[in-house]
XYZ file of C-alpha atoms in Angstrom:
256
model
C 5.828 -107.762 -48.837
C 5.364 -109.158 -45.319
C 4.010 -112.428 -46.696
C 7.139 -112.867 -48.819
C 9.253 -112.689 -45.670
C 7.598 -115.822 -44.337
C 7.606 -117.596 -47.683
C 11.347 -117.073 -48.069
C 12.204 -117.666 -44.438
C 10.611 -121.094 -44.191
C 12.116 -122.323 -47.448
C 15.530 -122.129 -45.747
C 16.269 -125.118 -43.549
C 19.373 -125.940 -41.595
C 19.922 -129.748 -41.493
C 19.901 -129.573 -37.689
C 16.508 -127.822 -37.793
C 15.104 -130.757 -39.775
C 16.592 -133.248 -37.296
C 15.184 -131.220 -34.397
C 11.740 -131.179 -35.995
C 11.810 -134.968 -36.481
C 12.916 -135.493 -32.873
C 10.107 -133.323 -31.531
C 7.646 -135.167 -33.763
C 8.632 -138.401 -32.021
C 8.574 -136.700 -28.607
C 5.114 -135.267 -29.281
C 3.658 -138.624 -30.350
C 5.150 -140.420 -27.342
C 3.881 -137.680 -25.003
C 0.348 -137.845 -26.429
C 0.306 -141.641 -26.121
C 1.518 -141.343 -22.526
C -1.131 -138.710 -21.773
C -3.976 -140.853 -23.111
C -2.804 -144.153 -21.654
C -1.996 -143.195 -18.068
C -3.553 -141.726 -14.947
C -5.106 -138.255 -14.832
C -2.145 -137.091 -12.737
C 0.131 -137.144 -15.793
C -2.285 -135.552 -18.275
C -1.227 -131.906 -18.004
C 2.489 -132.741 -18.161
C 2.395 -135.079 -21.145
C -0.279 -133.208 -23.100
C 1.736 -130.032 -22.568
C 4.772 -131.615 -24.225
C 2.519 -132.647 -27.127
C 1.433 -129.009 -27.500
C 5.113 -128.053 -27.690
C 5.299 -130.202 -30.821
C 2.368 -128.243 -32.295
C 4.193 -125.039 -31.442
C 7.330 -126.235 -33.233
C 5.629 -127.370 -36.439
C 5.531 -123.790 -37.729
C 8.844 -124.741 -39.357
C 7.060 -127.070 -41.796
C 3.480 -125.756 -41.825
C 2.568 -124.783 -45.421
C 0.034 -122.276 -44.046
C 2.597 -120.082 -42.268
C 2.131 -117.470 -44.990
C -1.060 -116.645 -43.064
C 0.150 -114.641 -40.092
C -2.703 -115.773 -37.832
C -1.637 -119.399 -38.347
C 1.998 -118.877 -37.401
C 0.903 -116.763 -34.424
C -1.274 -119.655 -33.236
C 1.791 -121.900 -33.319
C 3.483 -119.524 -30.879
C 0.325 -119.397 -28.730
C 0.451 -123.215 -28.567
C 4.048 -122.964 -27.394
C 3.085 -120.519 -24.618
C 0.134 -122.663 -23.567
C 2.281 -125.809 -23.552
C 4.724 -124.610 -20.881
C 1.863 -123.202 -18.790
C 0.093 -126.568 -18.969
C 3.295 -128.465 -18.160
C 4.012 -126.188 -15.189
C 0.442 -126.655 -13.963
C 0.948 -130.422 -14.232
C 4.135 -130.432 -12.173
C 2.519 -128.204 -9.560
C -0.431 -130.623 -9.447
C 1.946 -133.534 -8.965
C 3.728 -131.731 -6.136
C 0.399 -131.029 -4.413
C -0.533 -134.693 -4.895
C 2.729 -135.768 -3.228
C 1.857 -133.618 -0.221
C -1.878 -134.288 0.079
C -2.604 -137.394 -2.079
C -5.460 -135.423 -3.642
C -6.094 -134.763 -7.331
C -9.080 -133.041 -8.924
C -10.559 -132.844 -12.393
C -10.587 -135.331 -15.251
C -8.655 -135.852 -18.459
C -11.592 -134.468 -20.410
C -11.448 -131.295 -18.331
C -7.809 -130.762 -19.331
C -8.416 -131.504 -23.013
C -11.550 -129.378 -23.334
C -10.115 -126.496 -21.305
C -7.025 -126.467 -23.535
C -9.181 -126.544 -26.666
C -11.281 -123.706 -25.244
C -8.219 -121.531 -24.630
C -6.964 -122.157 -28.171
C -10.371 -121.277 -29.654
C -10.434 -118.106 -27.552
C -7.033 -117.013 -28.858
C -8.047 -117.840 -32.430
C -11.100 -115.594 -32.041
C -8.957 -112.943 -30.342
C -6.555 -112.905 -33.289
C -9.419 -112.967 -35.788
C -11.073 -109.803 -34.441
C -7.762 -107.918 -34.279
C -5.681 -106.625 -37.199
C -3.757 -109.236 -39.155
C -0.458 -109.666 -37.246
C 2.487 -107.971 -38.932
C 5.892 -109.715 -39.043
C 6.862 -107.597 -36.024
C 3.750 -108.723 -34.131
C 4.383 -112.374 -35.009
C 7.950 -112.000 -33.793
C 6.702 -110.438 -30.552
C 4.532 -113.493 -29.908
C 7.552 -115.720 -30.475
C 9.621 -113.635 -28.048
C 6.865 -113.963 -25.426
C 6.823 -117.732 -25.960
C 10.593 -118.084 -25.592
C 10.681 -115.788 -22.548
C 7.876 -117.741 -20.871
C 9.660 -121.033 -21.493
C 12.991 -119.668 -20.244
C 11.530 -118.420 -16.958
C 9.236 -121.358 -16.210
C 11.927 -123.929 -17.025
C 13.909 -122.637 -14.046
C 10.842 -122.887 -11.803
C 10.088 -126.408 -13.029
C 13.640 -127.620 -12.374
C 13.239 -126.654 -8.718
C 9.748 -128.183 -8.681
C 11.135 -131.479 -10.028
C 13.654 -131.431 -7.189
C 10.877 -130.890 -4.646
C 8.833 -133.744 -6.125
C 11.850 -136.062 -6.075
C 12.434 -135.265 -2.409
C 8.760 -135.957 -1.652
C 8.838 -139.310 -3.469
C 11.942 -140.445 -1.629
C 13.329 -143.740 -2.961
C 10.391 -144.408 -5.304
C 11.460 -145.460 -8.842
C 9.045 -142.813 -10.145
C 11.339 -140.195 -8.632
C 14.068 -141.026 -11.145
C 11.710 -139.950 -13.903
C 11.716 -136.449 -12.472
C 15.491 -136.361 -12.827
C 14.838 -136.925 -16.525
C 12.305 -134.105 -16.635
C 14.721 -131.801 -14.786
C 17.406 -132.599 -17.374
C 14.899 -131.902 -20.157
C 13.999 -128.543 -18.633
C 17.682 -127.640 -18.313
C 18.218 -128.381 -22.014
C 15.034 -126.528 -22.989
C 16.214 -123.582 -20.883
C 19.421 -123.487 -22.953
C 17.463 -123.955 -26.196
C 14.830 -121.284 -25.565
C 17.234 -119.003 -23.704
C 19.707 -118.968 -26.597
C 16.829 -118.320 -29.004
C 15.620 -115.444 -26.808
C 19.140 -113.992 -26.624
C 19.283 -114.069 -30.410
C 15.901 -112.365 -30.704
C 16.801 -109.576 -28.274
C 19.607 -108.459 -30.596
C 17.504 -109.236 -33.710
C 19.972 -111.872 -34.864
C 17.137 -114.303 -35.567
C 16.203 -114.918 -39.182
C 12.905 -113.010 -39.085
C 14.473 -110.118 -37.180
C 17.200 -109.763 -39.808
C 14.666 -109.848 -42.650
C 12.573 -107.124 -41.010
C 15.672 -104.960 -40.534
C 16.877 -105.321 -44.112
C 13.463 -104.758 -45.711
C 12.934 -101.617 -43.619
C 16.315 -100.317 -44.787
C 17.832 -100.158 -41.306
C 21.401 -101.075 -40.462
C 21.930 -104.204 -38.377
C 25.375 -104.484 -36.800
C 25.889 -108.217 -37.216
C 29.111 -108.494 -39.220
C 31.312 -108.112 -36.149
C 29.431 -110.800 -34.233
C 29.120 -113.573 -36.810
C 30.866 -116.040 -34.494
C 28.391 -115.422 -31.677
C 25.435 -115.540 -34.054
C 26.576 -118.847 -35.544
C 27.220 -120.264 -32.070
C 23.702 -119.391 -30.910
C 22.208 -121.072 -33.988
C 24.135 -124.259 -33.207
C 23.235 -124.108 -29.504
C 19.547 -123.637 -30.312
C 19.489 -126.613 -32.665
C 21.621 -129.012 -30.615
C 19.939 -128.189 -27.282
C 16.523 -128.595 -28.929
C 17.485 -132.025 -30.269
C 18.910 -133.197 -26.934
C 15.845 -131.883 -25.082
C 13.479 -133.843 -27.332
C 15.536 -137.030 -26.876
C 15.459 -136.541 -23.094
C 11.672 -136.040 -23.144
C 11.225 -139.240 -25.178
C 13.554 -141.224 -22.920
C 11.856 -140.007 -19.740
C 8.377 -140.823 -21.020
C 9.452 -144.298 -22.175
C 11.081 -144.967 -18.789
C 7.935 -143.889 -16.939
C 5.678 -145.737 -19.393
C 7.472 -149.032 -18.774
C 7.601 -148.406 -15.036
C 3.903 -147.548 -14.747
C 2.906 -150.470 -16.964
C 4.919 -152.841 -14.781
C 3.393 -151.396 -11.602
C -0.163 -151.486 -12.932
C -0.397 -147.788 -13.849
C -0.047 -146.411 -10.346
C 1.495 -142.961 -10.020
């Protein structure tokens, strides 16, 4: 029965969800290209945004009927914001000390190691139920919501440290992206708290419980639109910021 929930849920697509998925596909590819082609200083930030794409592809992954697979998508989402936050903190430290440690390979292999660890962790534990999968998604959205606020302030600190440098304008773009992601993930989290999300409703109805949603259809519909539109705008902002920085760094010889 639990498998059928996922089969039915992911056959239902809102047109805006498809647009959002396409936008994040572009954002993920651009971020990965930026991560590979530029200095170590940018690796954690850009590779983290690529991992966000992996986290979002649960919408179109044909293997989501396997609960471990969809849970790994949410783990990727959690890891992505932690990696991005680590990257911005690294950049801030670099602005203050002009020191950077580690290599690109260290970031890539460490990330792969964490993902393998979580895969093994999920494999030795009971197969996640729909409730467990939903809990992982709630953790992911809560982590993004909280760390987006921290990263907005960190972008401000970095901009102040860079002064009039053209690179500083790129951090305005990242701050705007984090603000939009905060709205996107925050609205999704709000929906999950009241079990107005699609999976939450399915779990309620299958268990025979009553979900008081009829009197709040306007709010529920509004949150769906906010989630989709904010997600689309966030992906466009991420793409635009990376392209701006890519052209700037290429023109300046790749210097951070």
